[in-house]
Amino acid sequence: MASSAVVTANQLIIMAELKLFRTWSSRFSLRVVWALDLKGIQYDTIFEDLSNKSSLLLQYNPVYKKVPVLVHNGKPLLESLVILEYIDETWKQTPLLPEDPSERAMARFWAKFGDDKVLPSIWNVFIKQGKDQEEAIVTAQENLGCVERQLTGKKFFNGETIGLVDLAFGWLANLLSVFEEVCGVTLIDLEKFPLLLEWIQNFADAPIIKESWPPRDKLITKYQALHEVYTSKEAPK
Amino acid sequence: MAKNDVKLLGVWASPFVMRARISLNIKSVNYEFLEETVGSKSELLLQSNPVHKKVPVLIHGDKPICESLVIVQYIDEVWTSSPSILSADHYDRAIQRFWAAYLDDKWFPAMRRIRGAQGEERQELVDQVVEGLALLEEAFGKYSKGKAFFGGDQIGFIDIAFGSLLGWLRVTEKVGEVKLLDEAKTPGLVKWADCFCADAAVKSVMPDTEKLIEFSKFLMAKMKGAPPPKN
């Protein structure tokens, strides 16, 4: 893949052993793929089958037994946002976080908001039905409203270039429309969320980012199956 | 901006507020503590944390910083005089961030649910918490390298993230009549807890367990019939 990052001899040594454990669809693993690719860093990829986890994965991540795991010179790094900060601190080209401490604090705040509030609230819309789903939609759109306001006057959450918060919200640019299609609900409409829709377009089409999207048809199949599992548990309302 | 224009919005009982206070104490930063009244939210709080409307909020000059671990990192990055709260080494920082996130995402949510749970669910939660303590004991052994704290000689990021939860851990043990931090199973952590609570940066802001128990009863009574509190 093309990258304009200049790689020094020192960086080649640091890169010497970099392995990423991921799955084809994991939205958290994708963040790490993007971060490494944006910085022009070479690494090996190991695709995991979560129904049959490798002994290496279990050894590297005994606490959560999940992907992504980034192993750098034999040392495992866990949790996607923690990994992103590590990558940003270790390889300085194409910075993901700003220099100013208060701006860094804002970025960390919004990345956390995305994972703690936005993602679970949208997942609730996906798995629920009837009145529960209606309530879930209200909460999800409230959360999305907070996110929408962060894009005022900006192309990306990070400003002119993609940063940590953009990578953290990256799943909105592909997975959200999959959820919407599978459960038949439109969460992000042009009237309420024009900036988010524009960001989705810009992010999805950005160089490097667009090369890594998992195949949409496979995602639809996967989430259709999951949707059936969740909605068949519910009593009809 | 004047480095000495620092305010912290908080409540005495909140472990998350405690994290900010410990960090400011470590850095010897003078700050104004603005105590929120339980049951109501001040205009300043609603303005400075419109998203969550929760404490702690650090207000530095005119900039509000929210979320306890974000605040601790901000304090470490602005007041760069030693001692540092996060390690200088990138990998060690990643480990510290991992454990702090584990405490907030997994361990504490399970722990705080014990008091309100019953039967099988309660036992599962207790098992999870005890399992977590075993993991933390192992981590302590590895990272303290024989010193008093996860951070070595000084209190560090994991110490702050975990130590701030000790008050509520003790409440759960007393009120829930369950032993969680056990000298036989996690001797390192038991010793660490004593060192942490005795530290100069912590002593003045660690709430008294009996006071916390009274407060927790008051909260439970207030919330009867209301949905369970979110984290």
XYZ file of C-alpha atoms in Angstrom:
468
model
C 0.000 0.000 0.000
C 1.118 3.513 -0.739
C 2.355 5.674 2.096
C 4.230 8.911 2.064
C 5.770 8.252 5.508
C 9.565 8.278 5.490
C 10.954 5.267 7.304
C 14.314 5.664 8.980
C 16.817 2.928 9.732
C 15.944 3.197 13.436
C 12.295 2.622 12.684
C 13.153 -0.457 10.646
C 14.791 -1.901 13.738
C 11.787 -1.047 15.929
C 9.493 -2.618 13.359
C 11.554 -5.783 13.375
C 8.934 -7.869 15.095
C 5.376 -6.620 14.950
C 2.430 -8.998 14.837
C -1.255 -8.171 14.885
C -3.809 -10.758 15.996
C -7.193 -9.882 14.530
C -10.337 -11.232 12.911
C -11.644 -10.303 9.466
C -14.544 -8.308 10.894
C -13.438 -6.989 14.307
C -14.096 -3.249 14.388
C -11.576 -2.862 17.216
C -8.842 -4.666 15.278
C -9.548 -2.435 12.302
C -8.523 0.606 14.353
C -5.085 -0.901 14.829
C -4.808 -1.842 11.132
C -5.588 1.762 10.193
C -3.135 3.244 12.698
C -0.282 1.031 11.510
C -1.120 1.570 7.831
C -1.469 5.354 8.206
C 2.006 5.443 9.726
C 3.449 3.177 7.034
C 4.491 0.501 9.530
C 5.116 -3.075 8.361
C 3.634 -5.913 10.399
C 2.504 -9.515 10.192
C -1.172 -10.362 10.519
C -2.554 -13.442 12.238
C -6.259 -14.011 11.621
C -7.996 -15.638 14.551
C -11.096 -17.807 14.555
C -12.821 -16.759 17.777
C -14.670 -20.053 18.033
C -11.279 -21.762 18.126
C -8.769 -19.387 19.664
C -5.090 -20.027 19.165
C -2.969 -20.889 22.184
C -0.825 -17.859 21.377
C -3.804 -15.514 21.660
C -4.798 -17.044 24.995
C -1.232 -16.720 26.200
C -0.961 -13.069 25.150
C -4.414 -12.012 26.362
C -5.381 -14.219 29.319
C -7.572 -11.508 30.881
C -9.980 -10.948 27.975
C -9.008 -13.659 25.447
C -9.918 -11.204 22.661
C -8.568 -9.449 19.606
C -6.878 -7.176 18.808
C -3.541 -8.037 20.309
C -0.455 -6.282 18.990
C 2.805 -8.014 19.819
C 5.893 -5.826 19.565
C 9.202 -7.612 20.025
C 7.482 -10.349 21.966
C 5.548 -7.994 24.258
C 1.745 -8.048 23.965
C -0.372 -4.905 23.870
C -4.095 -5.146 24.545
C -7.243 -3.017 24.163
C -7.520 -1.112 20.902
C -7.431 2.448 22.295
C -4.435 1.582 24.494
C -2.725 0.068 21.448
C -3.433 3.194 19.393
C -1.757 5.421 21.987
C 1.234 3.064 22.119
C 1.578 3.159 18.325
C 1.331 6.950 18.348
C 4.000 7.289 21.035
C 6.375 4.800 19.426
C 6.120 5.938 15.792
C 5.955 9.710 15.569
C 5.064 10.147 11.876
C 1.432 10.968 11.000
C 0.471 11.778 14.605
C -2.940 10.576 15.781
C -3.158 12.747 18.891
C -2.540 16.507 19.116
C 0.363 17.917 21.160
C -1.674 20.164 23.417
C -2.683 18.369 26.668
C -6.219 19.776 26.755
C -6.810 18.725 23.138
C -5.427 15.285 23.934
C -7.812 15.113 26.886
C -10.722 15.981 24.575
C -9.682 13.266 22.120
C -9.449 10.665 24.894
C -12.838 11.810 26.243
C -14.603 11.400 22.897
C -12.971 8.069 22.077
C -14.173 6.783 25.457
C -17.658 8.247 24.902
C -17.824 6.369 21.616
C -17.023 3.019 23.216
C -18.882 3.490 26.507
C -22.057 5.131 25.186
C -22.468 5.371 21.410
C -21.557 1.799 20.525
C -23.667 0.095 23.246
C -26.655 2.354 22.541
C -26.556 1.532 18.836
C -26.120 -2.159 19.622
C -29.278 -1.917 21.741
C -31.205 -0.617 18.733
C -29.904 -3.581 16.760
C -30.872 -6.294 19.232
C -34.177 -4.985 20.560
C -37.685 -4.788 19.151
C -40.928 -2.904 19.610
C -41.137 -0.380 22.423
C -37.686 -1.322 23.753
C -36.223 -0.559 20.359
C -38.045 2.791 20.170
C -36.526 3.795 23.509
C -33.129 2.553 22.373
C -33.384 4.710 19.241
C -34.002 7.832 21.333
C -30.911 7.158 23.476
C -28.748 6.305 20.466
C -29.749 9.486 18.650
C -29.104 11.605 21.741
C -25.588 10.170 21.882
C -25.111 10.672 18.153
C -26.224 14.272 18.591
C -23.307 14.880 20.971
C -20.972 13.385 18.389
C -22.492 15.435 15.539
C -21.764 18.675 17.410
C -18.068 17.752 17.664
C -17.765 17.940 13.887
C -18.814 21.609 13.640
C -16.329 23.366 11.365
C -14.168 20.265 10.969
C -13.596 17.728 8.219
C -12.476 15.053 10.669
C -12.780 14.892 14.469
C -9.034 15.595 14.497
C -9.378 18.624 12.191
C -7.940 18.457 8.690
C -6.402 15.017 9.118
C -7.561 11.711 10.549
C -6.745 11.156 14.217
C -7.459 8.883 17.140
C -11.107 9.882 17.528
C -11.775 9.273 13.818
C -10.270 5.793 14.108
C -12.280 5.189 17.293
C -15.516 6.109 15.498
C -14.459 4.414 12.268
C -17.004 1.620 12.694
C -19.770 4.225 12.159
C -18.590 4.548 8.576
C -19.325 0.959 7.598
C -20.942 -1.079 10.342
C -23.733 1.357 11.135
C -25.251 1.057 7.668
C -25.021 -2.747 7.974
C -26.969 -2.586 11.267
C -29.484 -0.203 9.708
C -30.036 -2.471 6.729
C -30.361 -5.652 8.787
C -32.798 -4.265 11.374
C -34.593 -1.853 9.055
C -34.015 1.285 11.116
C -32.372 4.505 9.880
C -30.472 6.068 12.739
C -28.383 8.672 10.940
C -30.554 10.749 8.593
C -29.528 13.821 6.620
C -31.864 16.150 8.473
C -30.554 15.423 11.965
C -26.962 14.409 11.257
C -25.622 16.191 8.139
C -22.094 16.532 9.553
C -21.866 12.889 10.584
C -23.024 11.780 7.151
C -20.392 13.971 5.540
C -17.733 12.635 7.911
C -18.788 9.062 7.074
C -18.289 9.813 3.390
C -14.898 11.490 3.922
C -13.624 8.818 6.261
C -14.845 5.833 4.253
C -13.182 7.149 1.087
C -9.939 8.322 2.681
C -6.701 6.815 1.369
C -5.424 3.906 3.478
C -8.786 3.689 5.338
C -10.708 2.568 2.276
C -8.283 -0.258 1.548
C -9.151 -2.162 4.714
C -12.942 -2.342 4.873
C -14.166 -5.882 5.407
C -16.449 -7.105 2.583
C -19.934 -5.679 3.101
C -21.807 -8.781 1.912
C -19.986 -10.930 4.462
C -20.833 -8.396 7.183
C -24.513 -8.408 6.203
C -24.593 -12.207 6.399
C -22.858 -12.218 9.772
C -25.112 -9.582 11.347
C -28.278 -11.001 9.847
C -27.504 -14.263 11.624
C -26.761 -12.423 14.891
C -29.941 -10.366 14.574
C -32.012 -13.520 14.233
C -30.443 -14.973 17.369
C -31.219 -11.871 19.440
C -34.686 -11.158 18.134
C -35.864 -14.748 18.377
C -35.188 -14.607 22.144
C -37.597 -11.681 22.562
C -41.337 -12.154 23.050
C -43.252 -10.360 20.266
C -44.509 -6.906 21.404
C -2.884 30.422 31.072
C -2.193 30.713 34.778
C -1.092 27.312 35.968
C -2.498 28.112 39.393
C -6.107 28.652 38.285
C -7.349 25.145 39.041
C -10.766 24.082 40.262
C -12.088 20.586 40.842
C -15.792 19.833 40.951
C -16.466 16.758 43.039
C -18.061 14.963 45.958
C -16.156 13.534 48.941
C -17.465 9.990 48.446
C -16.599 9.535 44.783
C -13.618 7.301 44.041
C -13.330 8.958 40.628
C -13.009 12.409 42.190
C -10.423 10.945 44.552
C -8.235 10.014 41.580
C -8.067 13.641 40.499
C -7.329 14.841 44.043
C -4.538 12.329 44.585
C -2.964 13.334 41.268
C -3.112 17.043 42.106
C -1.619 16.287 45.530
C 1.218 14.269 43.990
C 2.079 17.254 41.816
C 1.637 19.723 44.706
C -0.903 21.716 42.699
C -3.040 24.202 44.612
C -6.659 23.899 43.641
C -10.105 24.941 44.752
C -12.355 22.010 45.607
C -15.975 22.786 44.780
C -18.169 20.233 46.493
C -21.396 19.385 44.706
C -24.531 18.899 46.786
C -25.768 15.309 46.636
C -29.038 15.108 44.752
C -28.566 18.308 42.760
C -26.197 19.463 40.038
C -24.742 22.970 40.001
C -24.922 25.242 36.955
C -21.148 25.050 36.698
C -21.253 21.251 36.554
C -23.987 21.205 33.903
C -22.089 23.762 31.842
C -18.686 22.152 32.119
C -19.803 18.545 31.653
C -22.951 18.772 29.527
C -22.452 15.269 28.097
C -22.365 13.274 31.349
C -23.337 15.881 33.977
C -21.060 14.058 36.418
C -18.084 14.664 38.676
C -15.144 14.864 38.630
C -14.584 17.866 36.385
C -11.216 19.605 36.439
C -11.444 23.208 35.351
C -8.023 24.557 34.396
C -8.301 28.232 33.509
C -11.419 28.090 31.360
C -10.964 24.511 30.110
C -13.080 21.731 31.579
C -11.548 18.245 31.571
C -13.893 15.305 32.251
C -13.556 11.553 33.002
C -11.281 10.635 35.877
C -8.557 8.755 33.989
C -8.496 11.455 31.293
C -8.065 14.022 34.081
C -5.209 12.080 35.709
C -3.345 11.865 32.389
C -3.975 15.559 31.749
C -2.537 16.460 35.172
C 0.513 14.313 34.446
C 1.029 15.973 31.053
C 0.589 19.576 32.228
C 2.486 19.477 35.523
C 5.607 17.754 34.333
C 7.581 18.158 37.533
C 8.440 14.837 39.119
C 7.127 12.583 40.292
C 5.510 11.283 37.095
C 2.269 9.406 37.385
C 2.620 7.432 34.153
C 5.846 5.705 33.231
C 8.223 7.259 30.716
C 8.489 3.914 28.910
C 5.830 3.477 26.177
C 5.219 -0.187 26.867
C 4.868 0.335 30.610
C 2.398 3.162 29.950
C 0.337 0.813 27.790
C 0.305 -1.756 30.618
C -0.778 0.941 33.094
C -3.574 2.137 30.798
C -4.683 -1.464 30.245
C -5.083 -2.183 33.956
C -6.809 1.116 34.661
C -9.308 0.373 31.876
C -9.774 -3.177 33.224
C -10.618 -1.795 36.663
C -13.189 0.617 35.265
C -14.686 -1.605 32.566
C -14.781 -4.973 34.348
C -13.718 -5.108 37.967
C -15.440 -2.125 39.581
C -18.804 -2.595 37.805
C -18.902 -6.190 39.107
C -17.826 -5.139 42.606
C -20.400 -2.403 42.999
C -23.226 -4.739 41.997
C -22.489 -7.238 44.778
C -24.392 -5.322 47.465
C -27.618 -5.233 45.483
C -27.411 -8.799 44.156
C -28.667 -12.050 45.579
C -28.203 -15.813 45.307
C -26.447 -17.196 42.250
C -25.948 -13.797 40.627
C -24.253 -12.502 43.779
C -21.932 -15.506 43.968
C -20.958 -15.051 40.308
C -20.112 -11.411 40.940
C -18.062 -12.272 44.029
C -16.189 -14.922 42.033
C -15.470 -12.424 39.266
C -14.158 -9.850 41.732
C -11.978 -12.369 43.573
C -10.637 -13.667 40.251
C -9.844 -10.094 39.282
C -7.987 -9.553 42.539
C -5.870 -12.626 41.803
C -4.940 -11.101 38.430
C -4.136 -7.798 40.111
C -2.007 -9.587 42.731
C 0.004 -11.143 39.917
C 0.327 -7.781 38.185
C 1.422 -6.179 41.447
C 4.135 -8.788 41.906
C 5.391 -8.138 38.385
C 5.308 -4.348 38.260
C 6.178 -3.335 41.809
C 9.462 -5.265 41.611
C 9.468 -5.650 45.374
C 8.642 -2.008 46.070
C 5.578 -0.623 47.814
C 3.470 0.388 44.800
C 2.505 -0.734 41.291
C 4.477 2.343 40.274
C 7.552 1.236 42.274
C 8.736 3.642 44.979
C 6.044 6.165 44.101
C 2.327 5.970 43.536
C 1.608 5.595 39.814
C -1.325 5.314 37.448
C -2.463 1.829 38.458
C -2.119 2.668 42.157
C -4.380 5.690 41.695
C -6.921 3.851 39.534
C -7.152 0.895 41.925
C -6.458 2.530 45.281
C -9.303 5.007 44.829
C -11.685 2.031 44.795
C -10.541 0.663 48.175
C -13.082 2.673 50.164
C -16.027 1.139 48.320
C -14.347 -2.279 48.389
C -14.345 -2.088 52.193
C -17.985 -0.967 52.229
C -18.904 -3.979 50.102
C -16.988 -6.300 52.425
C -18.630 -4.918 55.582
C -22.177 -4.403 54.351
C -22.153 -7.419 52.061
C -20.458 -9.570 54.719
C -18.033 -10.974 52.213
C -14.239 -11.161 52.255
C -12.813 -9.926 48.987
C -9.279 -8.721 49.730
C -7.887 -11.740 51.534
C -4.477 -11.824 53.233
C -4.182 -15.536 52.457
C -4.930 -15.181 48.742
C -3.573 -11.726 47.894
C -0.969 -10.827 50.538
C 0.801 -8.391 48.233
C -2.357 -6.387 47.649
C -3.257 -6.319 51.340
C 0.116 -4.794 52.155
C -0.126 -2.454 49.171
C -3.535 -1.222 50.330
C -2.055 -0.181 53.668
C 0.850 1.619 52.014
C -1.495 3.360 49.587
C -3.870 4.606 52.271
C -0.964 5.842 54.390
C 0.600 7.845 51.564
C 0.692 11.598 52.042
C -1.086 12.275 48.752
C -3.917 9.905 49.678
C -4.514 10.196 53.422
C -6.394 13.484 53.392
C -8.764 12.448 50.595
C -9.499 8.793 51.438
C -13.010 8.767 52.929
C -13.687 7.036 56.230
C -15.298 3.609 55.685
C -18.023 4.150 58.306
C -18.974 7.450 56.700
C -19.118 5.717 53.317
C -21.361 2.977 54.739
C -23.791 5.625 56.070
C -23.674 7.375 52.710
C -24.316 4.137 50.827
C -27.380 3.412 52.986
C -28.636 6.926 52.286
C -28.121 6.385 48.538
C -29.844 2.962 48.528
C -32.857 4.450 50.336
C -32.991 7.356 47.912
C -32.850 5.118 44.885
C -35.552 2.647 45.953
C -37.831 2.192 43.009
C -35.517 4.085 40.663
C -33.540 2.262 37.934
C -30.075 0.995 38.985
C -27.344 3.647 38.839
C -25.198 3.773 35.726
C -21.428 3.687 36.095
